[in-house]
mmCIF file of C-alpha atoms and ligand atoms in Angstrom:
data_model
loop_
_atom_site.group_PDB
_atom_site.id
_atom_site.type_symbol
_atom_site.label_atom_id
_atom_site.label_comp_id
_atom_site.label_asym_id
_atom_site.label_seq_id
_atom_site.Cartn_x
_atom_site.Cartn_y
_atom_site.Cartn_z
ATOM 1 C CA UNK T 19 -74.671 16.299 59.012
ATOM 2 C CA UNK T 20 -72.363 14.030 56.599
ATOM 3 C CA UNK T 21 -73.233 14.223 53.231
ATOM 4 C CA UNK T 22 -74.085 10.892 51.968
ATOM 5 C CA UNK T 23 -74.915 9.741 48.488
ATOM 6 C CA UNK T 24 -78.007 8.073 47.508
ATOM 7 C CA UNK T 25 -75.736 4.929 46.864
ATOM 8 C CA UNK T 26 -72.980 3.391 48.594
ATOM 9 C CA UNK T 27 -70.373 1.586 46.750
ATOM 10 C CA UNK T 28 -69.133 -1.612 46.428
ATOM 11 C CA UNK T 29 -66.022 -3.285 48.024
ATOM 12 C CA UNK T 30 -64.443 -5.881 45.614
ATOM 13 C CA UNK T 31 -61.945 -7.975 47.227
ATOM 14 C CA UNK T 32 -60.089 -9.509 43.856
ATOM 15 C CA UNK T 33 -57.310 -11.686 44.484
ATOM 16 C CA UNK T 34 -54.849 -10.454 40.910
ATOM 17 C CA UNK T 35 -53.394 -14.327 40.968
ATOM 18 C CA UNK T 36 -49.605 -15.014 41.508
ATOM 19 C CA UNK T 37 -48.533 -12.359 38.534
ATOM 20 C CA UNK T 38 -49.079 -12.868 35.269
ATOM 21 C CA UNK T 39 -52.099 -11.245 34.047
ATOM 22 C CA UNK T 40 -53.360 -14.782 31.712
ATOM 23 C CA UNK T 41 -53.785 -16.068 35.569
ATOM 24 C CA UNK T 42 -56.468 -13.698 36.436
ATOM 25 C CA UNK T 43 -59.985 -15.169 36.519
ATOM 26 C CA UNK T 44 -62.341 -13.469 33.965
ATOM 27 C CA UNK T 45 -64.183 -11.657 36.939
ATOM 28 C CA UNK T 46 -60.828 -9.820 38.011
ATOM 29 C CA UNK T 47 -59.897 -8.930 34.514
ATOM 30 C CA UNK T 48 -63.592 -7.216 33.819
ATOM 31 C CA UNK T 49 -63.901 -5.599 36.853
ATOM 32 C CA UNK T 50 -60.284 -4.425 36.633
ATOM 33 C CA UNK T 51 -60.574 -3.166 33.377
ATOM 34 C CA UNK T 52 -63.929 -1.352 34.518
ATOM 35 C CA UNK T 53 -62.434 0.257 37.789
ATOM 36 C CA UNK T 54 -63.079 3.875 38.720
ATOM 37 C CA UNK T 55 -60.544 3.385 41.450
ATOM 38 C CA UNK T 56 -58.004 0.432 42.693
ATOM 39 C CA UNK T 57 -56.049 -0.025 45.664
ATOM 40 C CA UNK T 58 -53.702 -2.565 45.486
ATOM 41 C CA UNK T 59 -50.940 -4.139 47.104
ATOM 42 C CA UNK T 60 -47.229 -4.073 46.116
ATOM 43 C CA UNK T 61 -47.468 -7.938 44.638
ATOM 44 C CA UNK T 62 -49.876 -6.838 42.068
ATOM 45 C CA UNK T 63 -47.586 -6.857 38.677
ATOM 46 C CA UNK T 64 -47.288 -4.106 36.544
ATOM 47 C CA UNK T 65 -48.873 -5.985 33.457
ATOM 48 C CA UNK T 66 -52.009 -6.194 35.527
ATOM 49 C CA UNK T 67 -52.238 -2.668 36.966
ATOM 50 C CA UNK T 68 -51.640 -1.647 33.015
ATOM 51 C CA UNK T 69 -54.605 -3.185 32.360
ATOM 52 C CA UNK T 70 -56.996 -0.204 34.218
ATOM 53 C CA UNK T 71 -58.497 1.834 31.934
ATOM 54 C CA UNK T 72 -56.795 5.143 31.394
ATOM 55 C CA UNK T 73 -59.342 7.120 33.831
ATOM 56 C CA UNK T 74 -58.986 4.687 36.766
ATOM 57 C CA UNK T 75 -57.144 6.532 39.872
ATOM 58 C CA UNK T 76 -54.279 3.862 41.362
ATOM 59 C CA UNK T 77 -54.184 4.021 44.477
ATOM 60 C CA UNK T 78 -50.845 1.917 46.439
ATOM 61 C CA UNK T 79 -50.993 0.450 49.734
ATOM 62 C CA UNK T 80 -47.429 -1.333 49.494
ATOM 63 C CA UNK T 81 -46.755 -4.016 52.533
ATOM 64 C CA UNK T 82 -43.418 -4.789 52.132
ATOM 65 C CA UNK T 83 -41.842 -6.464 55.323
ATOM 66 C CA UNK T 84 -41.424 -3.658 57.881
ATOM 67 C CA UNK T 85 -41.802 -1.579 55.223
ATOM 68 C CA UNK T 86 -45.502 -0.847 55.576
ATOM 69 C CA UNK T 87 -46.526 2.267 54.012
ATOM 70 C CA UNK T 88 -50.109 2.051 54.922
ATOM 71 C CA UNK T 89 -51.068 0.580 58.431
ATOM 72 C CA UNK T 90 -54.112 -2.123 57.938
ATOM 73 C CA UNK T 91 -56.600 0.145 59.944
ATOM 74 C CA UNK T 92 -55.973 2.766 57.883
ATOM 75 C CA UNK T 93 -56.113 0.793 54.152
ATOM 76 C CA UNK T 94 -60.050 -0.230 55.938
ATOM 77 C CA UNK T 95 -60.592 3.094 56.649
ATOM 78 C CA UNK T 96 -60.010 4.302 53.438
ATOM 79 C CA UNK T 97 -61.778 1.165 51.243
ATOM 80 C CA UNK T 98 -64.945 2.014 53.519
ATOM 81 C CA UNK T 99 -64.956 5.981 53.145
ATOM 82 C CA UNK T 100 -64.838 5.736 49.602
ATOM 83 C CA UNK T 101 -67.572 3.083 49.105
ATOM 84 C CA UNK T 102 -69.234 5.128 51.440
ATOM 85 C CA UNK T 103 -68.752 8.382 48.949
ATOM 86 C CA UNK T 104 -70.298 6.101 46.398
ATOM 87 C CA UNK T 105 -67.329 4.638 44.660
ATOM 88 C CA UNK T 106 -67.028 1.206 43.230
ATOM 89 C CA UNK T 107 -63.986 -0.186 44.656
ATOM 90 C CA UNK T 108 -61.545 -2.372 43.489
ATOM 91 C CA UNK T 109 -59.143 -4.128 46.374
ATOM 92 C CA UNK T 110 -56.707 -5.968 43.965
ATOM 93 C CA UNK T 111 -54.285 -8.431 46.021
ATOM 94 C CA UNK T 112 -51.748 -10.397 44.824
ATOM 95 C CA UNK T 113 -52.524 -14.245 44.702
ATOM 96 C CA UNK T 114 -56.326 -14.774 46.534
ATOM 97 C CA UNK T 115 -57.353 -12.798 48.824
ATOM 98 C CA UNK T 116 -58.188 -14.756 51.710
ATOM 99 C CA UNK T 117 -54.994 -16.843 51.750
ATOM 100 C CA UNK T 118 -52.296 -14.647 53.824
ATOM 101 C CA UNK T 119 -54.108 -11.443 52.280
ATOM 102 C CA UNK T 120 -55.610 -9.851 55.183
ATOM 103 C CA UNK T 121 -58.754 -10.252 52.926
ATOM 104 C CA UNK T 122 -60.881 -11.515 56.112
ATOM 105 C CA UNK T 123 -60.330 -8.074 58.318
ATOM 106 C CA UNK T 124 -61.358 -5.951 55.177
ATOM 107 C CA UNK T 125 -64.265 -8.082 54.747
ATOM 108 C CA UNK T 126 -64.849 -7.481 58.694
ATOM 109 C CA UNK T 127 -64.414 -3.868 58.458
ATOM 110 C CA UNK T 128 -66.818 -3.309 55.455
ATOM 111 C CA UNK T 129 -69.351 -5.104 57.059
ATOM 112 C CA UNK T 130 -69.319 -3.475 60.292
ATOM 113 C CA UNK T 131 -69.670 -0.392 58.277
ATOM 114 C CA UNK T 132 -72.707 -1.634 56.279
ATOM 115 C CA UNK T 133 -70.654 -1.355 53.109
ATOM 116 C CA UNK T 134 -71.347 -4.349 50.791
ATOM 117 C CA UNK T 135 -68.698 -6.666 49.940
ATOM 118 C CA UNK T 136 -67.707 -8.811 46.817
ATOM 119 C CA UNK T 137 -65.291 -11.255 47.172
ATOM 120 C CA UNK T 138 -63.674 -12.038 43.857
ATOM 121 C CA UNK T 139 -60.506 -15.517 44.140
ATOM 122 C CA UNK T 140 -57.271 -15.587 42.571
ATOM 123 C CA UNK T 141 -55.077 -18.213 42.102
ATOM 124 C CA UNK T 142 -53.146 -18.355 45.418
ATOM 125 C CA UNK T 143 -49.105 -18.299 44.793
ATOM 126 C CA UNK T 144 -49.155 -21.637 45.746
ATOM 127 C CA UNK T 145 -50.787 -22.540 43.125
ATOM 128 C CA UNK T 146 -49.351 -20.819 40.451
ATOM 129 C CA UNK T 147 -45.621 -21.428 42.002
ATOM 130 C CA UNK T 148 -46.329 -25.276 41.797
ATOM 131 C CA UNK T 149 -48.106 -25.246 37.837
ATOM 132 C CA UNK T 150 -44.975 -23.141 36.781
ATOM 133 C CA UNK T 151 -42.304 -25.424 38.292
ATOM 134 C CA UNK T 152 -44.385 -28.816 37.626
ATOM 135 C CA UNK T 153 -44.013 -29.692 41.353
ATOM 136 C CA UNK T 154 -47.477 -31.298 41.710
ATOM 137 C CA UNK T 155 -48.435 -30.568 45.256
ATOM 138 C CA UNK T 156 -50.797 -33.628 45.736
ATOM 139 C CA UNK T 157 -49.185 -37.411 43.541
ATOM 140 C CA UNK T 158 -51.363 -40.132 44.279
ATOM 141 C CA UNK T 159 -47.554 -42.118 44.877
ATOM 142 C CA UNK T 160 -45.888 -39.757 47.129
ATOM 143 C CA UNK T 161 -48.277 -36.591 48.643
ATOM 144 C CA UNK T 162 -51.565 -36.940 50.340
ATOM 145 C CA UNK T 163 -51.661 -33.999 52.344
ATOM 146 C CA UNK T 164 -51.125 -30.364 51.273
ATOM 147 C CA UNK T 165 -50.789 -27.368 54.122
ATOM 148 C CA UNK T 166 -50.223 -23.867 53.638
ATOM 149 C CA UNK T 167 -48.107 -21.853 56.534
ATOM 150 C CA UNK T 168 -46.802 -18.512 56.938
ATOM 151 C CA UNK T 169 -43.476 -18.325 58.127
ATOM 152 C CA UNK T 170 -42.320 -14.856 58.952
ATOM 153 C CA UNK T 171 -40.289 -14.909 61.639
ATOM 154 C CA UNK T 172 -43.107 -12.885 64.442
ATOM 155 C CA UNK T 173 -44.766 -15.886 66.124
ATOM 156 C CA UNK T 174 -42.437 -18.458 64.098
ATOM 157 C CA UNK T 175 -41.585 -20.465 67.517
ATOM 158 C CA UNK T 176 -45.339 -20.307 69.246
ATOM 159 C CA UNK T 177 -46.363 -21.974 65.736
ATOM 160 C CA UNK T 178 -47.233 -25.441 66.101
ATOM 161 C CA UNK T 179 -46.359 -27.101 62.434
ATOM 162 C CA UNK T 180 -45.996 -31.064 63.771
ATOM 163 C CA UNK T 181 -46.832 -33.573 61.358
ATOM 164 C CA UNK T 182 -47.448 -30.912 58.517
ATOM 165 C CA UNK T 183 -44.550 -32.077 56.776
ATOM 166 C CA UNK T 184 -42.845 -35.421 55.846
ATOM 167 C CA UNK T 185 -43.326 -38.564 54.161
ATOM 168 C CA UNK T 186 -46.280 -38.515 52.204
ATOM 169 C CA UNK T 187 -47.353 -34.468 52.682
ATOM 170 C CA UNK T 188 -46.437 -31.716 51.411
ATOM 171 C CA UNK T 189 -46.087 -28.431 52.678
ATOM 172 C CA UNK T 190 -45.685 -24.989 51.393
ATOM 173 C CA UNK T 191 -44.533 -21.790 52.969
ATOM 174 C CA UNK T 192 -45.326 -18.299 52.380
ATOM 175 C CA UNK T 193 -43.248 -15.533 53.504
ATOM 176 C CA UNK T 194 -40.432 -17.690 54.547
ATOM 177 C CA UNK T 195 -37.434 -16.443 53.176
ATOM 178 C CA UNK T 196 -36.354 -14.170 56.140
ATOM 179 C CA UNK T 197 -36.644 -17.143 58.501
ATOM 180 C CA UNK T 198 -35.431 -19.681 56.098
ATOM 181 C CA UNK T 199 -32.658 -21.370 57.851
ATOM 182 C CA UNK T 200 -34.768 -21.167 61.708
ATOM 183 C CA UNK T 201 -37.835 -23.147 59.150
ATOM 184 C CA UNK T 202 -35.506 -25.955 58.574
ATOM 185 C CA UNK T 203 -34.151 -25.844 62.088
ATOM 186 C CA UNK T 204 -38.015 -25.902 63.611
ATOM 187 C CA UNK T 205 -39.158 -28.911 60.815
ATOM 188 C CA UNK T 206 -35.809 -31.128 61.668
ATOM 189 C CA UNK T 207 -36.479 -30.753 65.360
ATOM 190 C CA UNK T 208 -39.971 -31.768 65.201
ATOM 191 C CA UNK T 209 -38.597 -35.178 63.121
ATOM 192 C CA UNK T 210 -38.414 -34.369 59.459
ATOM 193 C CA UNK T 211 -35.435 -35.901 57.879
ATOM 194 C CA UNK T 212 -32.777 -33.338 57.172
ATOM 195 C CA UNK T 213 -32.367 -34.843 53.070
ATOM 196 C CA UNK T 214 -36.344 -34.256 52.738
ATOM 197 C CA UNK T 215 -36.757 -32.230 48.956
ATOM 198 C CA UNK T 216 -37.333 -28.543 49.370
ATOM 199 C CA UNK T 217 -37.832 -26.354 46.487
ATOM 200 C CA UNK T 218 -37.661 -22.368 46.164
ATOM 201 C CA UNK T 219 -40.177 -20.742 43.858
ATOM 202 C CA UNK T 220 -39.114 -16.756 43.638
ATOM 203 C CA UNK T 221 -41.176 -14.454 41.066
ATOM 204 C CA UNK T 222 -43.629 -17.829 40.437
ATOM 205 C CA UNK T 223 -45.113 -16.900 36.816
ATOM 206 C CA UNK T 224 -43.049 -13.897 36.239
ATOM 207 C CA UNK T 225 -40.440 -14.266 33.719
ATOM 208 C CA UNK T 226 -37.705 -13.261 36.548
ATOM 209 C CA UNK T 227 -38.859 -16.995 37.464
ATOM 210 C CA UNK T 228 -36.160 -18.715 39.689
ATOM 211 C CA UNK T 229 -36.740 -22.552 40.886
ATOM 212 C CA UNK T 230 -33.866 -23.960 42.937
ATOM 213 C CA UNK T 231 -34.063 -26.886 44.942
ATOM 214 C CA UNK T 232 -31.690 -28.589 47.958
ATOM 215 C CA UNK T 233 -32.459 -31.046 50.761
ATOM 216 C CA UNK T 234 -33.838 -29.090 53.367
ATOM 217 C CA UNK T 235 -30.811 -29.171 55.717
ATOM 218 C CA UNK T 236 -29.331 -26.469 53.143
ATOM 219 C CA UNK T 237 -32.512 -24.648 52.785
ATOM 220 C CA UNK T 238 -30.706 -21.425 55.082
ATOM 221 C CA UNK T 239 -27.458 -21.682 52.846
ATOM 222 C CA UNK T 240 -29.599 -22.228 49.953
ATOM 223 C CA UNK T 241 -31.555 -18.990 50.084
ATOM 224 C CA UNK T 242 -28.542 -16.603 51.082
ATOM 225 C CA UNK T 243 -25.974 -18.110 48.440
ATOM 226 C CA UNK T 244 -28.628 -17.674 45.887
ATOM 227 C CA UNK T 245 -29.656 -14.247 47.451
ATOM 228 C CA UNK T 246 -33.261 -15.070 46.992
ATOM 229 C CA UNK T 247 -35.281 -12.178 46.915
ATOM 230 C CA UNK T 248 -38.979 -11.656 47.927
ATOM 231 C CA UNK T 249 -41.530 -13.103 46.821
ATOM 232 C CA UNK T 250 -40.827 -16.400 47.496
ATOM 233 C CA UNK T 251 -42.171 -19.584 48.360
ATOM 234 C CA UNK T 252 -40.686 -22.617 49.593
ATOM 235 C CA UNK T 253 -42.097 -26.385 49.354
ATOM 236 C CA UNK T 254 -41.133 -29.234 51.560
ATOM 237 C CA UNK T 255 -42.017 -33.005 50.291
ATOM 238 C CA UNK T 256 -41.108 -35.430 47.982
ATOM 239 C CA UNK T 257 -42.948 -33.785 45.322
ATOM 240 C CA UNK T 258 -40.554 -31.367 45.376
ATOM 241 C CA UNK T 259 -37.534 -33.594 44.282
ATOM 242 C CA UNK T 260 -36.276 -32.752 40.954
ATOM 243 C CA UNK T 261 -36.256 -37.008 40.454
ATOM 244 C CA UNK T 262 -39.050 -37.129 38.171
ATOM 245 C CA UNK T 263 -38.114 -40.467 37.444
ATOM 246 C CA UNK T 264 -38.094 -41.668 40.980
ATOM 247 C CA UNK T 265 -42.088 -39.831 41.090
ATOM 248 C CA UNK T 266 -42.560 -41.587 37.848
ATOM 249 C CA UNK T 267 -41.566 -45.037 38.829
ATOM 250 C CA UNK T 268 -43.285 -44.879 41.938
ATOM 251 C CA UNK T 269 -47.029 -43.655 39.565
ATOM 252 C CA UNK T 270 -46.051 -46.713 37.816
ATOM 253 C CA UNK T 271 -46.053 -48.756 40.629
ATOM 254 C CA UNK T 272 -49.085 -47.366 41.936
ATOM 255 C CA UNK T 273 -51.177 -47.785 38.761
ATOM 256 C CA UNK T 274 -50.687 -51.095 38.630
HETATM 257 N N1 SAH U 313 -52.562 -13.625 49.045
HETATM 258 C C1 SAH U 313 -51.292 -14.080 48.491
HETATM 259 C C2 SAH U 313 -50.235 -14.253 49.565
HETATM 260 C C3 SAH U 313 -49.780 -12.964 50.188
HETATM 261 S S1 SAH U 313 -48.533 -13.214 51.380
HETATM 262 C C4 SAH U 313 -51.532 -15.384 47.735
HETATM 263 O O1 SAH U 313 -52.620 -15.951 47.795
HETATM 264 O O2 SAH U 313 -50.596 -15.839 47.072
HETATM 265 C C5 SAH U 313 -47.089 -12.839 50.459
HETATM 266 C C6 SAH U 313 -46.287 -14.094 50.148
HETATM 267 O O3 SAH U 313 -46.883 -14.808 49.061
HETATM 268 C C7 SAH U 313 -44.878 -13.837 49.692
HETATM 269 O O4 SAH U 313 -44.019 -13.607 50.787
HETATM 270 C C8 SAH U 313 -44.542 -15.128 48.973
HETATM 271 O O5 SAH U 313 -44.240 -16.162 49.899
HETATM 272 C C9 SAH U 313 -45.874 -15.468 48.330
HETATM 273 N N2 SAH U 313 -45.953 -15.025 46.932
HETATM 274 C C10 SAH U 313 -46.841 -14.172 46.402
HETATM 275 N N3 SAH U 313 -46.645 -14.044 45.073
HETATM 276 C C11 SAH U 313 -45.609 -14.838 44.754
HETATM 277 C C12 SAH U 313 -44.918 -15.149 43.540
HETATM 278 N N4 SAH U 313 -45.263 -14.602 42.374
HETATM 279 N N5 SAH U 313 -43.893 -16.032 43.605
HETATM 280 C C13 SAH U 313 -43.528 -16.612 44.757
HETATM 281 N N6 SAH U 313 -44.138 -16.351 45.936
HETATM 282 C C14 SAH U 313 -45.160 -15.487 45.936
#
């Protein structure tokens, strides 16, 4: 017979924000801080993992793009077994944890194994990318709509992004910069003009902080001429124009 504890552990999903550690909500910081044991992606930043306390064991489960040290069956696996051994643990993700964080099938797996679950939110790159560039993603003169995609390039083609982007939405893209130039390809063929704004966001709230902007024709050229490295996300709409006076003009308008 398996030798169970009295107690099982807890599974806290806690998304660690886009990186820098004043992002983090006051849950994540406390229960970081308190952690026995944390298992956390390769987006987490190193000023947040610092903050564990000097006895917490750090445990990586790097995803890098087909890179992956740790297949996802095996990172639920081992979340579950050690709840199950009576730790408290601490899944720390970059951004939040149930946007692109594979935060659902750990929730899925914990609860098939009885294992209780905490989900704790982060602020999602997205989010953090458009504060630290001052691209608002909604303007009551110019964005209505905001949408969040993935865009790595497995499935890219089957995905069906019509009407997500153009006049008067906005639309931002995770994991896009591999497929960068086949993005602006697949938005001009479904009818979005080729001189609609796009900006780049790489290291969003990091001090290695890179915006850089183009119309999204040159989005491809754009990326590899700038050698933009990941993480990066890219946002198409009008908000992402670096004409603040145009936006400004057009608020004025509108608030009249
Ligand atoms: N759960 C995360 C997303 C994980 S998917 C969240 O909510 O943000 C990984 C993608 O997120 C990256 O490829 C990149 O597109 C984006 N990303 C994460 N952190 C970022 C950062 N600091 N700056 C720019 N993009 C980031």
């Amino acid at each position: 017979m398996e030798n169970s504890p009295a107690t099982t552990g807890t599974v806290y999903l806690v998304g660690a924000g886009p990186g820098d550690p004043d992002l983090l909500t006051l849950r994540a910081a406390r229960l970081i801080m308190q952690a026995g044991l944390i298992v956390h992606d390769g987006l987490v930043s190193e000023d947040i993992l610092a903050m564990a306390g000097p006895k917490a064991r750090l445990v990586s489960v790097a995803k890098r793009r087909s890179r992956h040290t740790m297949a996802q069956h095996a990172i639920n696996d081992l979340l579950v077994a050690e709840a199950r051994a009576g730790k408290q643990v601490v899944r720390l993700k970059g951004g939040d944890p149930f946007v692109f964080g594979r935060g659902g099938e750990e929730a899925e797996a914990c609860h098939a194994a009885g294992v209780p679950v905490e989900v704790v939110p982060g602020i999602t790159s997205a989010l953090g990318a458009a504060a630290a560039a001052q691209i608002p993603l909604t303007h009551r003169a110019s964005a209505s709509v905001v949408s969040f995609v993935a865009g790595q390039c497995k499935g890219l083609t089957e995905q069906d992004w019509s009407g997500l982007a153009g006049k008067g939405r906005t639309l931002v893209i995770y994991m896009g910069l591999a497929s960068a130039p086949l993005i602006a390809e697949k938005l001009i063929a479904d009818g979005l003009s080729p001189a609609m704004p796009v900006a780049v966001i790489e290291n969003a709230t990091s001090k290695a902080m890179r915006l850089l902007r183009a119309p999204i024709a040159q989005l491809g050229e754009l990326v590899n001429r700038e050698r933009v490295k990941s993480p990066a996300l890219i946002i198409v709409g009008e908000v992402a124009s670096d004409a603040e006076d145009e936006l400004h003009a057009l608020a004025m308008e509108y608030a009249q």
